[in-house]
Coordinates of C-alpha atoms in Angstrom, one line a residue:
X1351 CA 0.0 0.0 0.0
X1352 CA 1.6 3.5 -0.9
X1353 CA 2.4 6.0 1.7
X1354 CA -0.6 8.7 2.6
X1355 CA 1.3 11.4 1.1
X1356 CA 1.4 9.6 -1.7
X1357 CA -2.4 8.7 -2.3
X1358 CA -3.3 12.6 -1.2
X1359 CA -1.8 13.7 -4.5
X1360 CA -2.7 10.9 -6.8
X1361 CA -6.4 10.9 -5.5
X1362 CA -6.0 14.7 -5.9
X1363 CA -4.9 14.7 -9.5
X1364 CA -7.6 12.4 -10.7
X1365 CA -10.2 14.7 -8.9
X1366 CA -8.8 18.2 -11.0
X1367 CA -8.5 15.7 -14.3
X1368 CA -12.3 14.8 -13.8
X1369 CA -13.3 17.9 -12.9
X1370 CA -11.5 19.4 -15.9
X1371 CA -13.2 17.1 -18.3
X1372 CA -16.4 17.7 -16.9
X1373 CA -16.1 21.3 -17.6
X1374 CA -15.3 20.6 -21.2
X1375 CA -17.4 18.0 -21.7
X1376 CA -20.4 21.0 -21.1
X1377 CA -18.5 23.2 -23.5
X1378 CA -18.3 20.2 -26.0
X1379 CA -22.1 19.1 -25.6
X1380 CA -23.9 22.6 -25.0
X1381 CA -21.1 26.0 -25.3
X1382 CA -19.3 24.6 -28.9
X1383 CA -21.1 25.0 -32.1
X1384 CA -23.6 22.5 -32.3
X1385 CA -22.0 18.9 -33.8
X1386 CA -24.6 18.7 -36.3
X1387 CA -25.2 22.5 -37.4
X1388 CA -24.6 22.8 -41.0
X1389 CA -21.7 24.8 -42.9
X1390 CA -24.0 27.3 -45.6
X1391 CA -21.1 25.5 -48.0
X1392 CA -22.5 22.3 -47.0
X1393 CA -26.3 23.1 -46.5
X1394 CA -27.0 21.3 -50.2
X1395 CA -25.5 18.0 -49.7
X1396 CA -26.8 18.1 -46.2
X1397 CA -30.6 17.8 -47.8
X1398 CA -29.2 13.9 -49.4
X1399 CA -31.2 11.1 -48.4
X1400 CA -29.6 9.1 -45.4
X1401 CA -28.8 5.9 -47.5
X1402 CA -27.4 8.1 -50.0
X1403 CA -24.9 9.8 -46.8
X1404 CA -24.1 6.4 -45.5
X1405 CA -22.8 5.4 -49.1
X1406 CA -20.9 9.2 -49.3
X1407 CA -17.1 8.0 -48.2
X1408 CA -16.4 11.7 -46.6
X1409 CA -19.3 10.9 -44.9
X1410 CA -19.4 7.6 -43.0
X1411 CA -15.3 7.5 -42.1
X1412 CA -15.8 10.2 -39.9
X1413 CA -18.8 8.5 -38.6
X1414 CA -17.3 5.1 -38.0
X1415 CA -14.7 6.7 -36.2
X1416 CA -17.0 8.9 -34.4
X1417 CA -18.5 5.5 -33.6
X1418 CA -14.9 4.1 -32.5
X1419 CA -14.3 6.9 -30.1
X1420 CA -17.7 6.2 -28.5
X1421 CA -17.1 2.3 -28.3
X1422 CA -13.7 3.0 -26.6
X1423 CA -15.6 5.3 -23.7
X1424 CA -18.3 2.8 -23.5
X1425 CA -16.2 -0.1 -23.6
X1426 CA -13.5 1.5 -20.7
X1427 CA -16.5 2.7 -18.3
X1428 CA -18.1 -0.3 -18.3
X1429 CA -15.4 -3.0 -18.1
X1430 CA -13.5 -1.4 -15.6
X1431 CA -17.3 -0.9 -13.7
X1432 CA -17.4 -4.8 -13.2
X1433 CA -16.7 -6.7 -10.1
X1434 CA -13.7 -8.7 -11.8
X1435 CA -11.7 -5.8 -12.6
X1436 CA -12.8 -3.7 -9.4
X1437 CA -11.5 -6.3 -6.9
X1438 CA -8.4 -6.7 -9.2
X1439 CA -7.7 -2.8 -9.4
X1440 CA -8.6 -3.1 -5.3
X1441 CA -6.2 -5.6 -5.1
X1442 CA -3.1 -3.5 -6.8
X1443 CA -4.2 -0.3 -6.0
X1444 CA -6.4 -0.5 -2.9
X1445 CA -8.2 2.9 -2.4
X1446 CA -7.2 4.2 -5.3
X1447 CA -9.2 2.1 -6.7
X1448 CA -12.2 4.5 -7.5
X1449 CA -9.7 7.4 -8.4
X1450 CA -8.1 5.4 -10.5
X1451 CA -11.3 4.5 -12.5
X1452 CA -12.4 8.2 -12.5
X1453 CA -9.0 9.4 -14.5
X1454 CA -9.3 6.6 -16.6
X1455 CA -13.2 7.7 -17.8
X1456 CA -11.8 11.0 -18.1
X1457 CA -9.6 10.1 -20.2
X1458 CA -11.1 8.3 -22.4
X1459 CA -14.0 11.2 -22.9
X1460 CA -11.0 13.5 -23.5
X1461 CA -10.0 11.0 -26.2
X1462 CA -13.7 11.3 -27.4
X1463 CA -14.1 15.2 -27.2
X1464 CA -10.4 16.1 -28.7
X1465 CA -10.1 13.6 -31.8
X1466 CA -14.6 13.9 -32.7
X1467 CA -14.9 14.2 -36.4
X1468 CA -18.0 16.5 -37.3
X1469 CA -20.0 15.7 -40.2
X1470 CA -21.1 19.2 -41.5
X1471 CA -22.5 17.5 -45.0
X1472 CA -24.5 14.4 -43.6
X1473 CA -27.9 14.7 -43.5
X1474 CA -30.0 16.2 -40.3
X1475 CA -33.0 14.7 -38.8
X1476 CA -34.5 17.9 -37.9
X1477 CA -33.3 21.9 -38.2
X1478 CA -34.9 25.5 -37.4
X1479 CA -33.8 27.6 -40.2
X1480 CA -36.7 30.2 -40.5
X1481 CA -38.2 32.7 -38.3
X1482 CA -39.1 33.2 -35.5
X1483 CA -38.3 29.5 -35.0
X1484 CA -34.5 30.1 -35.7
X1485 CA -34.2 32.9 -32.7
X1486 CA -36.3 31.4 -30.5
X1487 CA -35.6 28.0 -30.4
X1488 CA -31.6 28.0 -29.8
X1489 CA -32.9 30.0 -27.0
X1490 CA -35.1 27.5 -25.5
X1491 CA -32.4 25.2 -26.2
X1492 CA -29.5 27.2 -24.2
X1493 CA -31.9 28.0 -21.1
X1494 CA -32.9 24.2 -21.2
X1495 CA -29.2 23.1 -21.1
X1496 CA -28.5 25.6 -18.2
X1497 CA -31.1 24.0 -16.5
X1498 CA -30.3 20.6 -16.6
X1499 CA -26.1 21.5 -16.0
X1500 CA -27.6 23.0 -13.0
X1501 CA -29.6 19.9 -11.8
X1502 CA -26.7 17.9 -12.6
X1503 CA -24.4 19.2 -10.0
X1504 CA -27.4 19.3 -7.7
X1505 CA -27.8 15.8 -7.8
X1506 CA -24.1 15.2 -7.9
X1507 CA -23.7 16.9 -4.8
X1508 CA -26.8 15.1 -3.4
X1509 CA -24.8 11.5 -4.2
X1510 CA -21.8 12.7 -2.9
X1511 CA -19.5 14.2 -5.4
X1512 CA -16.5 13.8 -3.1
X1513 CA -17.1 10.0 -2.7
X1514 CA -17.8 9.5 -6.4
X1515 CA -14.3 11.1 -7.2
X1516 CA -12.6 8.7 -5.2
X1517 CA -11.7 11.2 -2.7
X1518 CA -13.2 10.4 0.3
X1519 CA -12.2 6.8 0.1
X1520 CA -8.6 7.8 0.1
X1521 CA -9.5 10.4 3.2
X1522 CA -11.0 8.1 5.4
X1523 CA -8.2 5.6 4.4
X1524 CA -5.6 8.2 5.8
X1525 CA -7.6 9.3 9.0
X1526 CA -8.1 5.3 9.4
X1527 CA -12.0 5.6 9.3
X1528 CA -12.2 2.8 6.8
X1529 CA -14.3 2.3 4.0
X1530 CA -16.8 5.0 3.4
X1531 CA -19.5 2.6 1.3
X1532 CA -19.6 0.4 4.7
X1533 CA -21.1 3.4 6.5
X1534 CA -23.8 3.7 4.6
X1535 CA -27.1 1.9 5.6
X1536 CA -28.2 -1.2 2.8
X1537 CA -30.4 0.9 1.2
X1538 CA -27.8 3.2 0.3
X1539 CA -26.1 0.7 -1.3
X1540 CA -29.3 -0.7 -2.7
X1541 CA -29.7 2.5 -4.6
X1542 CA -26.1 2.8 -5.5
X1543 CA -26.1 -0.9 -7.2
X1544 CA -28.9 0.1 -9.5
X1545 CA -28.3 3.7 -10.2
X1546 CA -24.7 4.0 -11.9
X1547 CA -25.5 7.3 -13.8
X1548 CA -27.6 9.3 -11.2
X1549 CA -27.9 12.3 -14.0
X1550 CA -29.4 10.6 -16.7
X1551 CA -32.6 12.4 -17.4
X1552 CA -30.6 16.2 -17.2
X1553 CA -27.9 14.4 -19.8
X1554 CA -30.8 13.0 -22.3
X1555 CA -32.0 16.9 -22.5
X1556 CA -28.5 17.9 -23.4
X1557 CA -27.8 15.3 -25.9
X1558 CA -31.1 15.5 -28.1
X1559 CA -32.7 19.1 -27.2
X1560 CA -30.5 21.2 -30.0
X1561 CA -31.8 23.4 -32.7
X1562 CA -29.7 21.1 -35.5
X1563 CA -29.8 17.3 -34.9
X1564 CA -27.3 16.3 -36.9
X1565 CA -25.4 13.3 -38.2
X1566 CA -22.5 12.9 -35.7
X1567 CA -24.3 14.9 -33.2
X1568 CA -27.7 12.0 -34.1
X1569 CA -25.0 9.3 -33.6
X1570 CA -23.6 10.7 -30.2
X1571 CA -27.2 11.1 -28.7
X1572 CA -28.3 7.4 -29.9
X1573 CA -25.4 5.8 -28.4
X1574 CA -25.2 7.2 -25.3
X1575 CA -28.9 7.2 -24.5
X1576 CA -28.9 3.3 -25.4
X1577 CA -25.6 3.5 -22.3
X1578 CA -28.2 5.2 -20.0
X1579 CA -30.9 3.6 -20.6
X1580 CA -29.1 0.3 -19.8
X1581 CA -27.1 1.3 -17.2
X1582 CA -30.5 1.9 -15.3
X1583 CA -32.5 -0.4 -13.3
X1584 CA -34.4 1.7 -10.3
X1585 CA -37.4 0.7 -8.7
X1586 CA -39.5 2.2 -6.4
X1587 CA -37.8 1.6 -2.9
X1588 CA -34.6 3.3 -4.7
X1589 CA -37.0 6.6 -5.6
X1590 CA -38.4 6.6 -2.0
X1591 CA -34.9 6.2 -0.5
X1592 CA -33.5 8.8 -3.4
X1593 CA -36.6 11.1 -1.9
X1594 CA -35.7 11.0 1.7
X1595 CA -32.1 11.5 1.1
X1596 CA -33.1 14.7 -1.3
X1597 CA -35.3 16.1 1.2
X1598 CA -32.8 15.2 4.3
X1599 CA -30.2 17.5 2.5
X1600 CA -32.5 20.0 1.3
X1601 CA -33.4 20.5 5.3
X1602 CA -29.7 20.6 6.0
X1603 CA -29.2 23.0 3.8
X1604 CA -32.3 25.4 4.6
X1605 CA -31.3 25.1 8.8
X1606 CA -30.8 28.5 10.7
X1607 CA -27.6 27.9 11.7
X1608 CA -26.3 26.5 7.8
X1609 CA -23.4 29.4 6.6
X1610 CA -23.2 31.2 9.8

């Protein structure tokens, strides 16, 4: 087991690496021009049928390796979310287990967001181009996205953003506290088993509520909302324990004595 000033800084580095690629994962999805907006250049081969697109060369390679980049980030966050390779990476790296599996998601999403090919000449599945529609609904889309950003690190903070980093494992290691997850009651845990991606609604209205729906931007809403979706599996008693635990925090938060 490495020294505690050694785990500090590692557990530390993955957090700023996550929290970096979080922020441009927002400017990639939501602040960047839109992945499927068309060029004015491009705007008459955009109108081509989509089995005419997928047959267009400078069409489908980017796509495939659009589709390659996404595989890779799938393929990494859920392997490495299994119990084989979790007890193995416990077994090598102990608590930096979870650190280590939050630098290596954000890494591959950096991968993802640096090398994306845009396909400004495929075809779009729907577009606002005349008015007032093209004022008013990039509007609607940008407040919506604020929105759900918003909710996101509500909810994040709600699950325990520094315990999803990896960093309160690696602080309760060093204080000797043990391991946080067996503090937390079974239906804690419960909730946590079926619910891998707390955010998922908020990140559905990101991916598909755009002005342009693009190819590569159609491609990169399909495939992750199929991840979601099948990365979920809550029931009811996970809602009423989600509830209480909302509600709990919400009193915390609204308490006389909360900030001084």
């Amino acid at each position: 087991m490495a020294p505690a000033l050694l785990l500090i800084p590692a557990a530390l580095a993955s957090f700023i690496l996550a929290f970096g690629t979080g922020v441009e994962f927002v400017r990639f999805t939501s602040l960047r021009p839109l992945l499927g907006r068309i060029s004015e250049s491009g705007s008459p081969d955009a109108r081509q049928g989509w089995l005419a697109a997928l047959q267009d060369q400078s069409i489908l390679v980017p796509l495939v390796w659009d589709l390659g980049l996404l595989l890779l980030f799938v393929g990494q966050h859920s392997l490495m979310a299994t119990e084989t390779v979790k007890e193995w990476m416990s077994r090598y790296f102990g608590v930096l287990q979870r650190s280590l599996y939050v630098a290596c998601t954000a890494l591959a999403l950096q991968l993802v967001m640096r090398y994306w090919e845009p396909v400004p000449r495929g075809p779009v599945l729907w577009e606002t181009r005349t008015e007032p529609w093209a004022t008013w609904v990039p509007l609607l889309c940008f407040v919506l996205h604020v929105i759900s950003w918003l909710l996101i690190f509500s909810i994040l903070l709600v699950f325990d953003y520094a315990e999803l980093m990896g960093l309160k494992q690696v602080y309760y290691h060093v204080l000797g506290l043990g391991e946080p997850l067996a503090l937390k009651s079974p239906r804690a845990l419960r909730l946590f088993s079926h619910l891998r991606h707390p955010v998922c609604v908020e990140l559905l209205t990101v991916l598909w509520v755009v002005p342009t729906l693009g190819t590569d931007r159609l491609l990169l809403a399909l495939l992750l909302t199929l991840y979601l979706g099948l990365a979920h599996g809550l029931d009811q008693h996970d809602l009423r324990y989600l509830r209480a635990q909302l509600q709990r925090k919400l009193h915390l938060l609204s308490a006389p004595g909360w900030g001084g």
